[in-house]
Coordinates of C-alpha atoms in Angstrom, one line a residue:
G1 CA 93.8 101.8 97.1
L2 CA 93.7 98.1 97.7
G3 CA 96.6 97.5 95.2
D4 CA 98.7 99.7 97.1
V5 CA 98.3 97.5 100.4
Y6 CA 98.9 94.5 98.3
K7 CA 102.3 95.9 97.2
R8 CA 103.4 97.0 100.3
Q9 CA 102.6 93.6 102.0
E10 CA 104.8 92.0 99.3
L11 CA 107.4 94.5 99.9
V12 CA 107.5 93.7 103.8
R13 CA 107.5 90.0 103.3
G14 CA 110.6 90.4 100.8
G15 CA 112.8 92.1 103.2
F16 CA 113.0 96.0 104.9
A17 CA 114.5 99.3 104.2
Y18 CA 115.2 102.3 106.1
W19 CA 117.5 105.3 106.1
G20 CA 119.0 107.9 108.5
P21 CA 122.7 108.6 110.1
V22 CA 124.8 106.2 112.1
T23 CA 126.7 106.5 115.2
W24 CA 129.7 104.2 115.5
D25 CA 131.0 102.7 119.1
V26 CA 134.1 101.2 117.9
A27 CA 135.0 100.5 121.4
N28 CA 131.9 98.3 121.9
S29 CA 131.6 97.0 118.4
R30 CA 128.1 98.7 118.3
V31 CA 126.4 100.8 115.5
T32 CA 123.2 102.7 116.0
H33 CA 121.0 103.4 113.2
H34 CA 119.0 106.5 113.9
V35 CA 116.1 105.9 111.8
E36 CA 114.4 108.9 109.9
G37 CA 112.2 107.1 107.3
S38 CA 111.4 103.7 106.0
P39 CA 108.8 102.4 103.4
T40 CA 108.3 99.1 105.1
R41 CA 108.9 99.6 108.9
G42 CA 106.8 102.7 109.9
S43 CA 106.9 102.1 113.3
W44 CA 110.8 102.4 113.4
V45 CA 110.8 106.1 112.4
G46 CA 112.3 108.2 115.1
E47 CA 113.6 105.0 116.7
D48 CA 117.3 104.0 117.3
N49 CA 118.4 100.5 116.3
V50 CA 121.4 99.3 117.9
R51 CA 123.5 96.5 116.2
Y52 CA 126.6 94.9 117.2
Y53 CA 129.2 94.1 114.7
E54 CA 131.7 91.7 114.1
F55 CA 134.2 91.5 111.1
T56 CA 135.0 87.7 110.6
D57 CA 138.6 86.2 109.3
D58 CA 136.9 85.6 105.9
G59 CA 135.8 89.1 105.0
L60 CA 132.2 89.0 106.5
L61 CA 130.4 91.7 108.2
K62 CA 127.8 90.4 110.8
L63 CA 125.4 92.5 112.5
S64 CA 123.5 91.0 115.5
I65 CA 120.6 92.1 117.4
R66 CA 120.8 91.3 121.5
D67 CA 118.2 91.1 123.8
D68 CA 118.3 92.6 127.4
D69 CA 120.5 89.9 128.9
G70 CA 123.1 90.2 125.9
R71 CA 122.0 87.0 124.1
T72 CA 122.1 87.5 120.3
T73 CA 118.5 87.0 118.9
G74 CA 119.3 87.6 115.0
T75 CA 122.2 88.0 112.7
L76 CA 122.3 90.0 109.4
T77 CA 125.4 88.7 107.5
W78 CA 127.2 91.0 104.9
R79 CA 129.6 89.9 102.2
R80 CA 131.7 92.3 100.1
I81 CA 131.4 91.5 96.4
G82 CA 134.1 92.5 94.0
G83 CA 137.1 94.3 94.7

């Protein structure tokens, strides 16, 4: 019903989620997410999301999206919590 539509819209505004296997290309610092399912991004299912990764000196993992010219157009940063 309509309540489900509003819940999904709120979920999408708050972030995104997807699942599936990944392939690592270590030589090119690239990881490919092979999207098998997503409750928030249905159009991604069956697609490959390519991200470029970098480990920083201060322990961060940065995943970036690049356009066709190789320019970074978005970055997601992960920090490990705990030991």
